[in-house]
PDB file of C-alpha atoms in Angstrom:
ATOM      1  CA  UNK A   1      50.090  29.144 -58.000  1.00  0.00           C
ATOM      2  CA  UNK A   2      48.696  31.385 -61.046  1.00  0.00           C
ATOM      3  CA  UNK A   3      48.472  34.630 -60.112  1.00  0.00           C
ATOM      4  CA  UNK A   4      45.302  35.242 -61.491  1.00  0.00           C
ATOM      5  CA  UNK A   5      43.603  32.875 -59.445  1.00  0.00           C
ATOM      6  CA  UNK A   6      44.987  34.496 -56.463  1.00  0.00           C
ATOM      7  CA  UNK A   7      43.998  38.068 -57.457  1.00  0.00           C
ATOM      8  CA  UNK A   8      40.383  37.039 -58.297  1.00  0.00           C
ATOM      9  CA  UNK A   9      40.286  34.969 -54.625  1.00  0.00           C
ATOM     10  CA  UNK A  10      41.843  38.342 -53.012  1.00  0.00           C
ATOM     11  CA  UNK A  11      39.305  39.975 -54.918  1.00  0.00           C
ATOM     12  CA  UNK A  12      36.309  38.319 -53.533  1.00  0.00           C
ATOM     13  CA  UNK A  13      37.139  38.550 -50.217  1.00  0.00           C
ATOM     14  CA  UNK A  14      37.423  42.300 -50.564  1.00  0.00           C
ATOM     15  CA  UNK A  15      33.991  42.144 -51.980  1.00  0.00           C
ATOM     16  CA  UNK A  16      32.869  39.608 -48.254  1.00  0.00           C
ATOM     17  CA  UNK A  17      34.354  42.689 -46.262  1.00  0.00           C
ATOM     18  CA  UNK A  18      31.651  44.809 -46.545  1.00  0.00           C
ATOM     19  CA  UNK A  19      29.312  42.772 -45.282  1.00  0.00           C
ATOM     20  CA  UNK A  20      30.870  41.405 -42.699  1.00  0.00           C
ATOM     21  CA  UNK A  21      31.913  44.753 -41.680  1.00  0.00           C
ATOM     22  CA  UNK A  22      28.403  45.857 -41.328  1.00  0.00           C
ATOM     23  CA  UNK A  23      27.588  43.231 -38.791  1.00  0.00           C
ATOM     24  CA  UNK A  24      28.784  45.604 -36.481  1.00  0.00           C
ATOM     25  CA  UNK A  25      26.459  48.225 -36.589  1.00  0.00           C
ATOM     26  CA  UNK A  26      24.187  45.823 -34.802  1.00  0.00           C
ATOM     27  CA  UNK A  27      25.214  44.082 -31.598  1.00  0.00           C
ATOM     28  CA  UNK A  28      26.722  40.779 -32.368  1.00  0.00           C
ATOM     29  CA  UNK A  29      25.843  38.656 -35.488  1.00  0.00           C
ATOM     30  CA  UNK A  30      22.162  37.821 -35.385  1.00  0.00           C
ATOM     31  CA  UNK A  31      20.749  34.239 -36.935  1.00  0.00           C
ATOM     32  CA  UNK A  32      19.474  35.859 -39.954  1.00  0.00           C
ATOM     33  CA  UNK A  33      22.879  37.255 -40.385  1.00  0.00           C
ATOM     34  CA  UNK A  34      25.119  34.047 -39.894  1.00  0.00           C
ATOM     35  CA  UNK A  35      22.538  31.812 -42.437  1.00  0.00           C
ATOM     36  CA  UNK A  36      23.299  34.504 -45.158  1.00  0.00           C
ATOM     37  CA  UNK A  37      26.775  34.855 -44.260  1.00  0.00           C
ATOM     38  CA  UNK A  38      27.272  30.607 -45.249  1.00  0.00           C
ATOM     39  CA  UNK A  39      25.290  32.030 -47.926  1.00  0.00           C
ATOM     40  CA  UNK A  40      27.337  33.754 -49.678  1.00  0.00           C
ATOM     41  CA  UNK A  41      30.268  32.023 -48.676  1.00  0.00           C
ATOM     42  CA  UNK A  42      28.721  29.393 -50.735  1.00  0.00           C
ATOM     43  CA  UNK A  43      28.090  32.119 -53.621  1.00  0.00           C
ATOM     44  CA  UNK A  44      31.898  32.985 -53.028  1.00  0.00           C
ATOM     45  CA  UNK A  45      32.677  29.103 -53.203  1.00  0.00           C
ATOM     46  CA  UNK A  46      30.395  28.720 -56.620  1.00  0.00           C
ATOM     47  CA  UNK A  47      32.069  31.560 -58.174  1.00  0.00           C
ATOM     48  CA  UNK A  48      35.643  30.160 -57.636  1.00  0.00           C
ATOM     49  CA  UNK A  49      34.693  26.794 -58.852  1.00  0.00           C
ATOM     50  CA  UNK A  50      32.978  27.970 -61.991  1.00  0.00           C
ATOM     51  CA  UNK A  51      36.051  30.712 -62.941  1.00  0.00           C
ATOM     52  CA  UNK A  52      38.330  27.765 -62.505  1.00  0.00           C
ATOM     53  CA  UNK A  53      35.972  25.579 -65.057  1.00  0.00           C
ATOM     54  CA  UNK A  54      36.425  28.236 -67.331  1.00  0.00           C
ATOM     55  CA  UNK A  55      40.029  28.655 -67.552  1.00  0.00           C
ATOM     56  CA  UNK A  56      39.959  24.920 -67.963  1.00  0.00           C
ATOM     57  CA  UNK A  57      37.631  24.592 -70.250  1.00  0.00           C
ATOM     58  CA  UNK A  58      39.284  27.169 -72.190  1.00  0.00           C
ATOM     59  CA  UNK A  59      42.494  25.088 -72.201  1.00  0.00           C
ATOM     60  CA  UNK A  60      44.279  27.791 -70.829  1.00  0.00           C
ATOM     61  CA  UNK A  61      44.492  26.277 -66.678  1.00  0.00           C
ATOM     62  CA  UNK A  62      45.630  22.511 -67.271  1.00  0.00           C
ATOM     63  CA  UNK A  63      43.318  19.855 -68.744  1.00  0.00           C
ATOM     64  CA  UNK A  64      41.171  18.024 -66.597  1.00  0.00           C
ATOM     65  CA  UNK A  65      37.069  17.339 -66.663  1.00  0.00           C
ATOM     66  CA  UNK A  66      35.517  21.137 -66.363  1.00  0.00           C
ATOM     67  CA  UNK A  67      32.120  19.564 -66.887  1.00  0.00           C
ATOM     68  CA  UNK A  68      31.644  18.442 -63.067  1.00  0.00           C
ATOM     69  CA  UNK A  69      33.122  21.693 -61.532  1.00  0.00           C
ATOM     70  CA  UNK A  70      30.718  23.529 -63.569  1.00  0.00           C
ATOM     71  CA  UNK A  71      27.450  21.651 -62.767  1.00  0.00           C
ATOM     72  CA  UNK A  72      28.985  22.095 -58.763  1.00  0.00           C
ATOM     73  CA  UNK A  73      29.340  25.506 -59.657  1.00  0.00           C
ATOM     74  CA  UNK A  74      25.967  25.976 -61.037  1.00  0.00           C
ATOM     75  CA  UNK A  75      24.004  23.948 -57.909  1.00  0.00           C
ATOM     76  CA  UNK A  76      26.071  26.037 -55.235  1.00  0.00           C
ATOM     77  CA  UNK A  77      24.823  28.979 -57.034  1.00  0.00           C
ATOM     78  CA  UNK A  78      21.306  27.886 -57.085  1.00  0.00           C
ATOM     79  CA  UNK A  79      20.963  26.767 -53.474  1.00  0.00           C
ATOM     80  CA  UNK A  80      22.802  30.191 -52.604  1.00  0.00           C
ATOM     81  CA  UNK A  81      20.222  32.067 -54.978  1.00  0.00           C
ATOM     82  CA  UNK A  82      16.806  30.083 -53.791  1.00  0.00           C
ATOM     83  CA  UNK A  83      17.950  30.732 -50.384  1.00  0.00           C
ATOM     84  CA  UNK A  84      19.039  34.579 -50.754  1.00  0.00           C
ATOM     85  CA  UNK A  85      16.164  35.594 -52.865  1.00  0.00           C
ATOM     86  CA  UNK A  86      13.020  34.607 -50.552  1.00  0.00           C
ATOM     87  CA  UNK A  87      14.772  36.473 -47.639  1.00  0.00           C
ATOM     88  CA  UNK A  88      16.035  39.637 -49.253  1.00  0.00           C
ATOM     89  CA  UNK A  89      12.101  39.832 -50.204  1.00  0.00           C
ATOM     90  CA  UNK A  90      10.585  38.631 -47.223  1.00  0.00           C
ATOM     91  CA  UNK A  91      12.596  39.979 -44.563  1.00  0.00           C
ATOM     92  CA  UNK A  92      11.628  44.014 -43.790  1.00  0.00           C
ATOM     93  CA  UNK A  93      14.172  46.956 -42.669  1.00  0.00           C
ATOM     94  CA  UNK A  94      16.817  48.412 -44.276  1.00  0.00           C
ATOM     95  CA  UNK A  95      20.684  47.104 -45.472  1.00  0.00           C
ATOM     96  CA  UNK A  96      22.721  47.343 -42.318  1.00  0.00           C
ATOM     97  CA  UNK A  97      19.036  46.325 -39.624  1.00  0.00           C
ATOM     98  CA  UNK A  98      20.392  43.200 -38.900  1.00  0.00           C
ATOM     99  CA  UNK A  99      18.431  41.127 -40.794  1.00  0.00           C
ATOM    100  CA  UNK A 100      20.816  40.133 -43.756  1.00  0.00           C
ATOM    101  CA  UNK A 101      19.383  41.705 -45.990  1.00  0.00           C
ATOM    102  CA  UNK A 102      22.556  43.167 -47.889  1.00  0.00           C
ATOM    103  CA  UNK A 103      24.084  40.131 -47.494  1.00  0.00           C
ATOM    104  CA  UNK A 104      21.362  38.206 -49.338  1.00  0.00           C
ATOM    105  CA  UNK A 105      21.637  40.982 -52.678  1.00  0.00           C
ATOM    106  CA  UNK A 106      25.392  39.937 -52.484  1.00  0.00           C
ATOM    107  CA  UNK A 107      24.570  36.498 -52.918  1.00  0.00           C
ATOM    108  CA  UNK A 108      21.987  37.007 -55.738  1.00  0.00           C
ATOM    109  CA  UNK A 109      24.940  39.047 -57.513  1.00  0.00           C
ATOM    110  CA  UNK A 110      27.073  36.092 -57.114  1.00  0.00           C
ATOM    111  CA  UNK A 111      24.669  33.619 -57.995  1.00  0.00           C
ATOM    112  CA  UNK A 112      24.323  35.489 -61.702  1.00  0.00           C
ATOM    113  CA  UNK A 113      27.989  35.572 -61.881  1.00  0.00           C
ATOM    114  CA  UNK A 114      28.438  32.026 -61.306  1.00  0.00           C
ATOM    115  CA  UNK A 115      25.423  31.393 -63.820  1.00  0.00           C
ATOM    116  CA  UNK A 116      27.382  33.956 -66.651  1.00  0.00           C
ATOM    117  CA  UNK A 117      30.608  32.228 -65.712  1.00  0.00           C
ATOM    118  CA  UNK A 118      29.543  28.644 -66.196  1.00  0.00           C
ATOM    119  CA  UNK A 119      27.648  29.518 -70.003  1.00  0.00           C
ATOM    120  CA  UNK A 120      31.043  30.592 -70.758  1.00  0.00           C
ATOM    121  CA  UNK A 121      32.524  27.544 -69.836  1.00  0.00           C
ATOM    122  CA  UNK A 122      30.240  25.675 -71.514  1.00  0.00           C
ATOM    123  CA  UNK A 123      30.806  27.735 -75.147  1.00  0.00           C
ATOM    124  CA  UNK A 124      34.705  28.358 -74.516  1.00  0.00           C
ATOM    125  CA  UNK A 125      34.401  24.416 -74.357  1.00  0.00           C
ATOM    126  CA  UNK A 126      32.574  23.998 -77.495  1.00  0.00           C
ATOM    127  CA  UNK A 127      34.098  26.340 -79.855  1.00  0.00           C
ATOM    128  CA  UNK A 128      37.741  25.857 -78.638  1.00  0.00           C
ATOM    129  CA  UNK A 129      40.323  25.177 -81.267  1.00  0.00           C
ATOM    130  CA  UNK A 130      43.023  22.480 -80.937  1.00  0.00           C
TER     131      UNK A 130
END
């Protein structure tokens, strides 16, 4: 396998470990907790698919149709965001209550990432030469 695909998926699971780390400070993982958890596992998930659309599109990770992992990438990223958003501002407490609440900024972060990564894709597939 490239190597830079595994760095970058070592990468963001280093980035997952905090929060899942914190879910110890309160007993056990709460509901609120576990929903943003899937949440940015599907922010993680978006963010994968879109750097790999990328390289593709780029020409520089095989040839294949980048267009469809990139409009995957960007819908992951916008149920993750639409989801995150209304509970990081809803919910009340602190990062590290319980509630999610860091969990859901993590997924906001990745949702911009996977936004950012995809408009690359898109140019890198426009203004490639050869």
């Amino acid at each position: 396998m490239n190597k830079k695909l595994i760095s970058f998926v070592i990468f963001c699971a280093f980035l997952l470990v905090p929060t899942i780390a914190s879910a110890e400070q309160v007993y056990g993982f709460t509901p609120a907790r576990l929903k943003i958890l899937v949440t940015v596992g599907m922010g993680l998930g978006s963010v994968v698919i879109s750097w790999l659309s990328l390289t593709r599109a780029s020409g520089s990770f095989g040839k294949g149709n980048w267009k469809i992992g990139t409009i995957v990438a960007v819908v992951l990223a916008l149920i993750a965001y639409f989801i995150a958003a209304p509970h990081f501002g809803h919910t009340p407490g602190d990062i590290g209550s319980g509630n999610g609440r860091g969990g859901a900024a993590f997924a906001m972060i990745l949702s911009f990432i996977t936004i950012i990564l995809s408009g690359m894709a898109w140019f890198a597939s426009r203004y490639r030469t050869g």
